[in-house]
Amino acid sequence: MKIAIMGAMPEEISPILEKIGSYKSTSYAGNKYYEATYQGVELVIAYSKIGKVFSALSAATMIEHFGATKLLFSGVAGAISTNLKVGDLIVATKLSQHDLDITAFGHPYGYVPEGSVFVEADKDMIELSKKVALEMGKSVQEGIIATGDQFVANEERKNWIGTTFGADALEMEGGSVGVVCNALNIPFFILRSISDAADMDASFSFDEFLESSAKESAEFIMKMVDEL
Ligand SMILES: CCCCCCN(CO)Cc1c[nH]c2c(N)ncnc12
């Protein structure tokens, strides 16, 4: 077993690298990948850089080049559901790409031929997250996450995404990571901590809460790794 732990930004994986302490760095395909053995478990850790393309590249690299057999994503997200406040944790049950659009040909939003609107996360790791949440005394919500190459800071766009995909939160990497993992038959788990409400104040809220919310997610992910 070799576990990939991925984020999109340095702040999302720095709490993990700090906890691990020592690791080997490898430069590959325009990025840096960190390998370590943590409590007997082989890890490969990286932040992909922001967006669906960079995150797809890193997910494929962690699997194909570094041999990861499971992939866990830790990061922050914008809330759509009013039940999600800053710092709250959401586990993705399934994810979509909200900016994938060939509706001009009568297809649904988020769909292209030979693809699917949703990609489903690994049920075993979702179950494990419930156990870990109990052990940590944390409440974790499960929900649908929509992914797109846009930082959403607009009530109208946010609500459209919520309505169109039944999404509870939105971000810029989970859906592409999921497609790559499914194509390569690798179970994946996407955890996000809320940093903002994807509204007109989103960028200010994001700047204020990125670090603390990223730590929340990272701490939970490391507890998951302890029990994988
Ligand atoms: C310097 C700018 C970094 C943006 C990266 C945001 N991440 C992307 O995964 C998560 C995220 C948090 N809030 C968001 C929002 N409102 N829209 C899209 N994505 C997000």
PDB file of N, CA and C in Angstrom, residues 56-154:
ATOM      1  N   ALA A  56      -5.159  17.053 -12.085  1.00  0.00           N
ATOM      2  CA  ALA A  56      -5.204  15.783 -12.837  1.00  0.00           C
ATOM      3  C   ALA A  56      -3.780  15.281 -13.083  1.00  0.00           C
ATOM      4  N   LEU A  57      -2.887  16.209 -13.421  1.00  0.00           N
ATOM      5  CA  LEU A  57      -1.485  15.839 -13.679  1.00  0.00           C
ATOM      6  C   LEU A  57      -0.853  15.247 -12.420  1.00  0.00           C
ATOM      7  N   SER A  58      -1.074  15.880 -11.288  1.00  0.00           N
ATOM      8  CA  SER A  58      -0.469  15.374 -10.053  1.00  0.00           C
ATOM      9  C   SER A  58      -1.072  14.046  -9.625  1.00  0.00           C
ATOM     10  N   ALA A  59      -2.383  13.912  -9.773  1.00  0.00           N
ATOM     11  CA  ALA A  59      -3.021  12.629  -9.390  1.00  0.00           C
ATOM     12  C   ALA A  59      -2.464  11.494 -10.245  1.00  0.00           C
ATOM     13  N   ALA A  60      -2.369  11.737 -11.545  1.00  0.00           N
ATOM     14  CA  ALA A  60      -1.847  10.693 -12.447  1.00  0.00           C
ATOM     15  C   ALA A  60      -0.387  10.391 -12.118  1.00  0.00           C
ATOM     16  N   THR A  61       0.385  11.434 -11.820  1.00  0.00           N
ATOM     17  CA  THR A  61       1.802  11.248 -11.498  1.00  0.00           C
ATOM     18  C   THR A  61       1.978  10.455 -10.207  1.00  0.00           C
ATOM     19  N   MET A  62       1.180  10.788  -9.186  1.00  0.00           N
ATOM     20  CA  MET A  62       1.308  10.101  -7.889  1.00  0.00           C
ATOM     21  C   MET A  62       0.965   8.622  -8.018  1.00  0.00           C
ATOM     22  N   ILE A  63       0.083   8.318  -8.953  1.00  0.00           N
ATOM     23  CA  ILE A  63      -0.330   6.935  -9.155  1.00  0.00           C
ATOM     24  C   ILE A  63       0.623   6.206 -10.108  1.00  0.00           C
ATOM     25  N   GLU A  64       0.805   6.796 -11.291  1.00  0.00           N
ATOM     26  CA  GLU A  64       1.586   6.118 -12.347  1.00  0.00           C
ATOM     27  C   GLU A  64       3.089   6.146 -12.090  1.00  0.00           C
ATOM     28  N   HIS A  65       3.583   7.255 -11.552  1.00  0.00           N
ATOM     29  CA  HIS A  65       5.042   7.403 -11.393  1.00  0.00           C
ATOM     30  C   HIS A  65       5.516   7.048  -9.991  1.00  0.00           C
ATOM     31  N   PHE A  66       4.684   7.317  -9.002  1.00  0.00           N
ATOM     32  CA  PHE A  66       5.101   7.060  -7.614  1.00  0.00           C
ATOM     33  C   PHE A  66       4.416   5.843  -6.999  1.00  0.00           C
ATOM     34  N   GLY A  67       3.510   5.234  -7.754  1.00  0.00           N
ATOM     35  CA  GLY A  67       2.936   3.962  -7.323  1.00  0.00           C
ATOM     36  C   GLY A  67       1.891   4.021  -6.224  1.00  0.00           C
ATOM     37  N   ALA A  68       1.221   5.158  -6.092  1.00  0.00           N
ATOM     38  CA  ALA A  68       0.187   5.265  -5.045  1.00  0.00           C
ATOM     39  C   ALA A  68      -0.939   4.270  -5.325  1.00  0.00           C
ATOM     40  N   THR A  69      -1.460   3.667  -4.242  1.00  0.00           N
ATOM     41  CA  THR A  69      -2.550   2.697  -4.405  1.00  0.00           C
ATOM     42  C   THR A  69      -3.867   3.224  -3.828  1.00  0.00           C
ATOM     43  N   LYS A  70      -3.797   4.371  -3.130  1.00  0.00           N
ATOM     44  CA  LYS A  70      -4.984   5.090  -2.660  1.00  0.00           C
ATOM     45  C   LYS A  70      -4.637   6.572  -2.729  1.00  0.00           C
ATOM     46  N   LEU A  71      -5.626   7.422  -2.878  1.00  0.00           N
ATOM     47  CA  LEU A  71      -5.364   8.862  -2.918  1.00  0.00           C
ATOM     48  C   LEU A  71      -6.350   9.596  -2.024  1.00  0.00           C
ATOM     49  N   LEU A  72      -5.814  10.414  -1.111  1.00  0.00           N
ATOM     50  CA  LEU A  72      -6.639  11.254  -0.244  1.00  0.00           C
ATOM     51  C   LEU A  72      -6.300  12.712  -0.534  1.00  0.00           C
ATOM     52  N   PHE A  73      -7.348  13.537  -0.706  1.00  0.00           N
ATOM     53  CA  PHE A  73      -7.150  14.967  -0.957  1.00  0.00           C
ATOM     54  C   PHE A  73      -7.553  15.745   0.287  1.00  0.00           C
ATOM     55  N   SER A  74      -6.711  16.690   0.656  1.00  0.00           N
ATOM     56  CA  SER A  74      -7.004  17.552   1.804  1.00  0.00           C
ATOM     57  C   SER A  74      -6.919  19.004   1.374  1.00  0.00           C
ATOM     58  N   GLY A  75      -7.985  19.767   1.647  1.00  0.00           N
ATOM     59  CA  GLY A  75      -7.940  21.169   1.244  1.00  0.00           C
ATOM     60  C   GLY A  75      -9.140  21.948   1.729  1.00  0.00           C
ATOM     61  N   VAL A  76      -9.331  23.097   1.134  1.00  0.00           N
ATOM     62  CA  VAL A  76     -10.429  23.988   1.530  1.00  0.00           C
ATOM     63  C   VAL A  76     -11.417  24.134   0.365  1.00  0.00           C
ATOM     64  N   ALA A  77     -12.595  24.641   0.705  1.00  0.00           N
ATOM     65  CA  ALA A  77     -13.638  24.770  -0.325  1.00  0.00           C
ATOM     66  C   ALA A  77     -14.574  25.919   0.017  1.00  0.00           C
ATOM     67  N   GLY A  78     -15.343  26.318  -0.983  1.00  0.00           N
ATOM     68  CA  GLY A  78     -16.395  27.305  -0.780  1.00  0.00           C
ATOM     69  C   GLY A  78     -17.698  26.585  -0.471  1.00  0.00           C
ATOM     70  N   ALA A  79     -18.457  27.138   0.466  1.00  0.00           N
ATOM     71  CA  ALA A  79     -19.721  26.509   0.859  1.00  0.00           C
ATOM     72  C   ALA A  79     -20.851  26.929  -0.079  1.00  0.00           C
ATOM     73  N   ILE A  80     -21.704  25.973  -0.410  1.00  0.00           N
ATOM     74  CA  ILE A  80     -22.975  26.283  -1.090  1.00  0.00           C
ATOM     75  C   ILE A  80     -24.117  26.053  -0.099  1.00  0.00           C
ATOM     76  N   SER A  81     -24.095  24.875   0.539  1.00  0.00           N
ATOM     77  CA  SER A  81     -25.117  24.556   1.553  1.00  0.00           C
ATOM     78  C   SER A  81     -25.025  25.533   2.726  1.00  0.00           C
ATOM     79  N   THR A  82     -26.179  25.999   3.189  1.00  0.00           N
ATOM     80  CA  THR A  82     -26.183  26.914   4.339  1.00  0.00           C
ATOM     81  C   THR A  82     -25.849  26.167   5.631  1.00  0.00           C
ATOM     82  N   ASN A  83     -25.786  24.820   5.546  1.00  0.00           N
ATOM     83  CA  ASN A  83     -25.371  24.054   6.746  1.00  0.00           C
ATOM     84  C   ASN A  83     -23.861  24.062   6.924  1.00  0.00           C
ATOM     85  N   LEU A  84     -23.147  24.554   5.946  1.00  0.00           N
ATOM     86  CA  LEU A  84     -21.672  24.543   6.008  1.00  0.00           C
ATOM     87  C   LEU A  84     -21.155  25.942   6.341  1.00  0.00           C
ATOM     88  N   LYS A  85     -20.443  26.011   7.482  1.00  0.00           N
ATOM     89  CA  LYS A  85     -19.853  27.294   7.903  1.00  0.00           C
ATOM     90  C   LYS A  85     -18.329  27.207   7.800  1.00  0.00           C
ATOM     91  N   VAL A  86     -17.648  28.313   7.890  1.00  0.00           N
ATOM     92  CA  VAL A  86     -16.176  28.328   7.838  1.00  0.00           C
ATOM     93  C   VAL A  86     -15.624  27.355   8.891  1.00  0.00           C
ATOM     94  N   GLY A  87     -14.688  26.485   8.452  1.00  0.00           N
ATOM     95  CA  GLY A  87     -14.067  25.513   9.362  1.00  0.00           C
ATOM     96  C   GLY A  87     -14.758  24.166   9.381  1.00  0.00           C
ATOM     97  N   ASP A  88     -15.999  24.117   8.867  1.00  0.00           N
ATOM     98  CA  ASP A  88     -16.710  22.831   8.821  1.00  0.00           C
ATOM     99  C   ASP A  88     -16.037  21.908   7.809  1.00  0.00           C
ATOM    100  N   LEU A  89     -16.167  20.585   8.078  1.00  0.00           N
ATOM    101  CA  LEU A  89     -15.577  19.579   7.194  1.00  0.00           C
ATOM    102  C   LEU A  89     -16.644  18.936   6.329  1.00  0.00           C
ATOM    103  N   ILE A  90     -16.322  18.757   5.050  1.00  0.00           N
ATOM    104  CA  ILE A  90     -17.224  18.028   4.156  1.00  0.00           C
ATOM    105  C   ILE A  90     -16.442  16.944   3.430  1.00  0.00           C
ATOM    106  N   VAL A  91     -17.017  15.739   3.436  1.00  0.00           N
ATOM    107  CA  VAL A  91     -16.472  14.587   2.701  1.00  0.00           C
ATOM    108  C   VAL A  91     -17.290  14.444   1.421  1.00  0.00           C
ATOM    109  N   ALA A  92     -16.615  14.327   0.283  1.00  0.00           N
ATOM    110  CA  ALA A  92     -17.339  14.198  -0.988  1.00  0.00           C
ATOM    111  C   ALA A  92     -17.852  12.772  -1.168  1.00  0.00           C
ATOM    112  N   THR A  93     -19.155  12.651  -1.394  1.00  0.00           N
ATOM    113  CA  THR A  93     -19.685  11.336  -1.778  1.00  0.00           C
ATOM    114  C   THR A  93     -19.496  11.157  -3.284  1.00  0.00           C
ATOM    115  N   LYS A  94     -19.738  12.257  -4.021  1.00  0.00           N
ATOM    116  CA  LYS A  94     -19.480  12.248  -5.454  1.00  0.00           C
ATOM    117  C   LYS A  94     -19.193  13.685  -5.900  1.00  0.00           C
ATOM    118  N   LEU A  95     -18.579  13.796  -7.066  1.00  0.00           N
ATOM    119  CA  LEU A  95     -18.134  15.108  -7.543  1.00  0.00           C
ATOM    120  C   LEU A  95     -18.470  15.286  -9.016  1.00  0.00           C
ATOM    121  N   SER A  96     -18.653  16.545  -9.422  1.00  0.00           N
ATOM    122  CA  SER A  96     -18.941  16.875 -10.826  1.00  0.00           C
ATOM    123  C   SER A  96     -18.032  18.020 -11.263  1.00  0.00           C
ATOM    124  N   GLN A  97     -18.030  18.259 -12.586  1.00  0.00           N
ATOM    125  CA  GLN A  97     -17.281  19.397 -13.151  1.00  0.00           C
ATOM    126  C   GLN A  97     -18.304  20.429 -13.635  1.00  0.00           C
ATOM    127  N   HIS A  98     -18.463  21.509 -12.871  1.00  0.00           N
ATOM    128  CA  HIS A  98     -19.555  22.435 -13.151  1.00  0.00           C
ATOM    129  C   HIS A  98     -19.298  23.308 -14.384  1.00  0.00           C
ATOM    130  N   ASP A  99     -18.040  23.352 -14.847  1.00  0.00           N
ATOM    131  CA  ASP A  99     -17.736  24.208 -16.012  1.00  0.00           C
ATOM    132  C   ASP A  99     -17.514  23.381 -17.273  1.00  0.00           C
ATOM    133  N   LEU A 100     -17.919  22.125 -17.243  1.00  0.00           N
ATOM    134  CA  LEU A 100     -17.825  21.251 -18.423  1.00  0.00           C
ATOM    135  C   LEU A 100     -19.181  21.320 -19.122  1.00  0.00           C
ATOM    136  N   ASP A 101     -19.253  21.868 -20.318  1.00  0.00           N
ATOM    137  CA  ASP A 101     -20.545  22.253 -20.870  1.00  0.00           C
ATOM    138  C   ASP A 101     -20.588  22.057 -22.383  1.00  0.00           C
ATOM    139  N   ILE A 102     -21.287  20.979 -22.825  1.00  0.00           N
ATOM    140  CA  ILE A 102     -21.629  20.848 -24.244  1.00  0.00           C
ATOM    141  C   ILE A 102     -23.145  20.710 -24.355  1.00  0.00           C
ATOM    142  N   THR A 103     -23.833  21.537 -23.529  1.00  0.00           N
ATOM    143  CA  THR A 103     -25.310  21.507 -23.535  1.00  0.00           C
ATOM    144  C   THR A 103     -25.874  21.948 -24.894  1.00  0.00           C
ATOM    145  N   ALA A 104     -25.076  22.613 -25.713  1.00  0.00           N
ATOM    146  CA  ALA A 104     -25.525  23.025 -27.059  1.00  0.00           C
ATOM    147  C   ALA A 104     -25.940  21.808 -27.894  1.00  0.00           C
ATOM    148  N   PHE A 105     -25.435  20.626 -27.501  1.00  0.00           N
ATOM    149  CA  PHE A 105     -25.771  19.389 -28.229  1.00  0.00           C
ATOM    150  C   PHE A 105     -26.795  18.556 -27.457  1.00  0.00           C
ATOM    151  N   GLY A 106     -27.432  19.212 -26.469  1.00  0.00           N
ATOM    152  CA  GLY A 106     -28.487  18.517 -25.725  1.00  0.00           C
ATOM    153  C   GLY A 106     -28.002  17.671 -24.584  1.00  0.00           C
ATOM    154  N   HIS A 107     -26.689  17.687 -24.301  1.00  0.00           N
ATOM    155  CA  HIS A 107     -26.159  16.910 -23.179  1.00  0.00           C
ATOM    156  C   HIS A 107     -26.371  17.674 -21.880  1.00  0.00           C
ATOM    157  N   PRO A 108     -26.440  16.967 -20.736  1.00  0.00           N
ATOM    158  CA  PRO A 108     -26.555  17.657 -19.445  1.00  0.00           C
ATOM    159  C   PRO A 108     -25.258  18.392 -19.084  1.00  0.00           C
ATOM    160  N   TYR A 109     -25.368  19.409 -18.246  1.00  0.00           N
ATOM    161  CA  TYR A 109     -24.163  20.086 -17.729  1.00  0.00           C
ATOM    162  C   TYR A 109     -23.247  19.049 -17.068  1.00  0.00           C
ATOM    163  N   GLY A 110     -21.954  19.189 -17.285  1.00  0.00           N
ATOM    164  CA  GLY A 110     -20.978  18.325 -16.628  1.00  0.00           C
ATOM    165  C   GLY A 110     -20.747  17.005 -17.327  1.00  0.00           C
ATOM    166  N   TYR A 111     -21.391  16.831 -18.495  1.00  0.00           N
ATOM    167  CA  TYR A 111     -21.288  15.552 -19.213  1.00  0.00           C
ATOM    168  C   TYR A 111     -20.607  15.718 -20.557  1.00  0.00           C
ATOM    169  N   VAL A 112     -19.729  14.777 -20.910  1.00  0.00           N
ATOM    170  CA  VAL A 112     -19.236  14.621 -22.280  1.00  0.00           C
ATOM    171  C   VAL A 112     -19.349  13.149 -22.647  1.00  0.00           C
ATOM    172  N   PRO A 113     -19.473  12.805 -23.925  1.00  0.00           N
ATOM    173  CA  PRO A 113     -19.607  11.402 -24.347  1.00  0.00           C
ATOM    174  C   PRO A 113     -18.493  10.529 -23.764  1.00  0.00           C
ATOM    175  N   GLU A 114     -18.919   9.334 -23.263  1.00  0.00           N
ATOM    176  CA  GLU A 114     -18.009   8.370 -22.626  1.00  0.00           C
ATOM    177  C   GLU A 114     -17.526   8.846 -21.269  1.00  0.00           C
ATOM    178  N   GLY A 115     -18.134   9.925 -20.789  1.00  0.00           N
ATOM    179  CA  GLY A 115     -17.847  10.382 -19.425  1.00  0.00           C
ATOM    180  C   GLY A 115     -19.097  10.205 -18.583  1.00  0.00           C
ATOM    181  N   SER A 116     -19.120  10.844 -17.404  1.00  0.00           N
ATOM    182  CA  SER A 116     -20.331  10.812 -16.569  1.00  0.00           C
ATOM    183  C   SER A 116     -20.393  12.127 -15.805  1.00  0.00           C
ATOM    184  N   VAL A 117     -21.606  12.545 -15.441  1.00  0.00           N
ATOM    185  CA  VAL A 117     -21.738  13.825 -14.724  1.00  0.00           C
ATOM    186  C   VAL A 117     -21.038  13.737 -13.371  1.00  0.00           C
ATOM    187  N   PHE A 118     -21.188  12.593 -12.692  1.00  0.00           N
ATOM    188  CA  PHE A 118     -20.598  12.460 -11.352  1.00  0.00           C
ATOM    189  C   PHE A 118     -19.544  11.356 -11.314  1.00  0.00           C
ATOM    190  N   VAL A 119     -18.574  11.537 -10.447  1.00  0.00           N
ATOM    191  CA  VAL A 119     -17.580  10.501 -10.146  1.00  0.00           C
ATOM    192  C   VAL A 119     -17.700  10.225  -8.644  1.00  0.00           C
ATOM    193  N   GLU A 120     -17.771   8.937  -8.290  1.00  0.00           N
ATOM    194  CA  GLU A 120     -18.045   8.574  -6.893  1.00  0.00           C
ATOM    195  C   GLU A 120     -16.774   8.281  -6.104  1.00  0.00           C
ATOM    196  N   ALA A 121     -16.684   8.810  -4.902  1.00  0.00           N
ATOM    197  CA  ALA A 121     -15.524   8.573  -4.040  1.00  0.00           C
ATOM    198  C   ALA A 121     -15.629   7.191  -3.389  1.00  0.00           C
ATOM    199  N   ASP A 122     -14.532   6.741  -2.832  1.00  0.00           N
ATOM    200  CA  ASP A 122     -14.432   5.388  -2.274  1.00  0.00           C
ATOM    201  C   ASP A 122     -15.300   5.220  -1.020  1.00  0.00           C
ATOM    202  N   LYS A 123     -16.205   4.259  -1.052  1.00  0.00           N
ATOM    203  CA  LYS A 123     -17.153   4.075   0.048  1.00  0.00           C
ATOM    204  C   LYS A 123     -16.469   3.637   1.339  1.00  0.00           C
ATOM    205  N   ASP A 124     -15.428   2.835   1.230  1.00  0.00           N
ATOM    206  CA  ASP A 124     -14.740   2.362   2.443  1.00  0.00           C
ATOM    207  C   ASP A 124     -14.083   3.518   3.186  1.00  0.00           C
ATOM    208  N   MET A 125     -13.476   4.420   2.427  1.00  0.00           N
ATOM    209  CA  MET A 125     -12.817   5.556   3.102  1.00  0.00           C
ATOM    210  C   MET A 125     -13.858   6.539   3.632  1.00  0.00           C
ATOM    211  N   ILE A 126     -15.023   6.618   2.962  1.00  0.00           N
ATOM    212  CA  ILE A 126     -16.104   7.457   3.489  1.00  0.00           C
ATOM    213  C   ILE A 126     -16.587   6.874   4.820  1.00  0.00           C
ATOM    214  N   GLU A 127     -16.732   5.547   4.867  1.00  0.00           N
ATOM    215  CA  GLU A 127     -17.126   4.884   6.129  1.00  0.00           C
ATOM    216  C   GLU A 127     -16.077   5.161   7.209  1.00  0.00           C
ATOM    217  N   LEU A 128     -14.797   4.994   6.844  1.00  0.00           N
ATOM    218  CA  LEU A 128     -13.708   5.229   7.804  1.00  0.00           C
ATOM    219  C   LEU A 128     -13.770   6.655   8.349  1.00  0.00           C
ATOM    220  N   SER A 129     -14.130   7.601   7.490  1.00  0.00           N
ATOM    221  CA  SER A 129     -14.168   9.004   7.946  1.00  0.00           C
ATOM    222  C   SER A 129     -15.226   9.207   9.033  1.00  0.00           C
ATOM    223  N   LYS A 130     -16.292   8.395   8.962  1.00  0.00           N
ATOM    224  CA  LYS A 130     -17.329   8.510  10.006  1.00  0.00           C
ATOM    225  C   LYS A 130     -16.758   8.070  11.353  1.00  0.00           C
ATOM    226  N   LYS A 131     -15.974   6.970  11.297  1.00  0.00           N
ATOM    227  CA  LYS A 131     -15.335   6.428  12.518  1.00  0.00           C
ATOM    228  C   LYS A 131     -14.341   7.443  13.074  1.00  0.00           C
ATOM    229  N   VAL A 132     -13.532   7.990  12.196  1.00  0.00           N
ATOM    230  CA  VAL A 132     -12.524   8.967  12.625  1.00  0.00           C
ATOM    231  C   VAL A 132     -13.197  10.220  13.197  1.00  0.00           C
ATOM    232  N   ALA A 133     -14.282  10.634  12.574  1.00  0.00           N
ATOM    233  CA  ALA A 133     -15.009  11.813  13.077  1.00  0.00           C
ATOM    234  C   ALA A 133     -15.473  11.574  14.513  1.00  0.00           C
ATOM    235  N   LEU A 134     -16.004  10.373  14.760  1.00  0.00           N
ATOM    236  CA  LEU A 134     -16.452  10.041  16.128  1.00  0.00           C
ATOM    237  C   LEU A 134     -15.271  10.081  17.097  1.00  0.00           C
ATOM    238  N   GLU A 135     -14.170   9.435  16.673  1.00  0.00           N
ATOM    239  CA  GLU A 135     -12.977   9.381  17.539  1.00  0.00           C
ATOM    240  C   GLU A 135     -12.441  10.781  17.847  1.00  0.00           C
ATOM    241  N   MET A 136     -12.555  11.666  16.857  1.00  0.00           N
ATOM    242  CA  MET A 136     -12.016  13.029  17.038  1.00  0.00           C
ATOM    243  C   MET A 136     -13.047  13.964  17.666  1.00  0.00           C
ATOM    244  N   GLY A 137     -14.283  13.445  17.809  1.00  0.00           N
ATOM    245  CA  GLY A 137     -15.340  14.310  18.337  1.00  0.00           C
ATOM    246  C   GLY A 137     -15.632  15.465  17.411  1.00  0.00           C
ATOM    247  N   LYS A 138     -15.472  15.202  16.118  1.00  0.00           N
ATOM    248  CA  LYS A 138     -15.729  16.245  15.122  1.00  0.00           C
ATOM    249  C   LYS A 138     -16.968  15.874  14.316  1.00  0.00           C
ATOM    250  N   SER A 139     -17.746  16.905  13.891  1.00  0.00           N
ATOM    251  CA  SER A 139     -18.852  16.583  12.997  1.00  0.00           C
ATOM    252  C   SER A 139     -18.352  16.794  11.569  1.00  0.00           C
ATOM    253  N   VAL A 140     -18.586  15.781  10.751  1.00  0.00           N
ATOM    254  CA  VAL A 140     -18.190  15.846   9.345  1.00  0.00           C
ATOM    255  C   VAL A 140     -19.431  15.626   8.502  1.00  0.00           C
ATOM    256  N   GLN A 141     -19.671  16.517   7.570  1.00  0.00           N
ATOM    257  CA  GLN A 141     -20.833  16.356   6.688  1.00  0.00           C
ATOM    258  C   GLN A 141     -20.407  15.632   5.410  1.00  0.00           C
ATOM    259  N   GLU A 142     -21.318  14.846   4.849  1.00  0.00           N
ATOM    260  CA  GLU A 142     -21.078  14.221   3.554  1.00  0.00           C
ATOM    261  C   GLU A 142     -21.906  14.997   2.541  1.00  0.00           C
ATOM    262  N   GLY A 143     -21.377  15.126   1.349  1.00  0.00           N
ATOM    263  CA  GLY A 143     -22.157  15.837   0.343  1.00  0.00           C
ATOM    264  C   GLY A 143     -21.531  15.783  -1.027  1.00  0.00           C
ATOM    265  N   ILE A 144     -22.204  16.432  -1.941  1.00  0.00           N
ATOM    266  CA  ILE A 144     -21.740  16.509  -3.329  1.00  0.00           C
ATOM    267  C   ILE A 144     -20.861  17.750  -3.477  1.00  0.00           C
ATOM    268  N   ILE A 145     -19.744  17.576  -4.132  1.00  0.00           N
ATOM    269  CA  ILE A 145     -18.824  18.697  -4.376  1.00  0.00           C
ATOM    270  C   ILE A 145     -18.729  18.929  -5.882  1.00  0.00           C
ATOM    271  N   ALA A 146     -18.833  20.212  -6.280  1.00  0.00           N
ATOM    272  CA  ALA A 146     -18.695  20.590  -7.695  1.00  0.00           C
ATOM    273  C   ALA A 146     -17.345  21.263  -7.899  1.00  0.00           C
ATOM    274  N   THR A 147     -16.685  20.864  -8.970  1.00  0.00           N
ATOM    275  CA  THR A 147     -15.329  21.324  -9.274  1.00  0.00           C
ATOM    276  C   THR A 147     -15.333  22.119 -10.574  1.00  0.00           C
ATOM    277  N   GLY A 148     -14.579  23.203 -10.607  1.00  0.00           N
ATOM    278  CA  GLY A 148     -14.462  23.952 -11.857  1.00  0.00           C
ATOM    279  C   GLY A 148     -13.255  24.859 -11.819  1.00  0.00           C
ATOM    280  N   ASP A 149     -12.857  25.334 -12.990  1.00  0.00           N
ATOM    281  CA  ASP A 149     -11.662  26.173 -13.075  1.00  0.00           C
ATOM    282  C   ASP A 149     -12.020  27.639 -12.857  1.00  0.00           C
ATOM    283  N   GLN A 150     -12.731  27.874 -11.747  1.00  0.00           N
ATOM    284  CA  GLN A 150     -13.110  29.249 -11.402  1.00  0.00           C
ATOM    285  C   GLN A 150     -13.111  29.376  -9.880  1.00  0.00           C
ATOM    286  N   PHE A 151     -12.537  30.452  -9.364  1.00  0.00           N
ATOM    287  CA  PHE A 151     -12.758  30.776  -7.958  1.00  0.00           C
ATOM    288  C   PHE A 151     -14.102  31.486  -7.917  1.00  0.00           C
ATOM    289  N   VAL A 152     -15.107  30.838  -7.338  1.00  0.00           N
ATOM    290  CA  VAL A 152     -16.475  31.379  -7.369  1.00  0.00           C
ATOM    291  C   VAL A 152     -16.654  32.382  -6.235  1.00  0.00           C
ATOM    292  N   ALA A 153     -16.978  33.614  -6.624  1.00  0.00           N
ATOM    293  CA  ALA A 153     -17.199  34.697  -5.643  1.00  0.00           C
ATOM    294  C   ALA A 153     -18.442  35.465  -6.063  1.00  0.00           C
ATOM    295  N   ASN A 154     -19.491  34.723  -6.315  1.00  0.00           N
ATOM    296  CA  ASN A 154     -20.685  35.300  -6.927  1.00  0.00           C
ATOM    297  C   ASN A 154     -21.886  34.452  -6.548  1.00  0.00           C
TER     298      ASN A 154
END
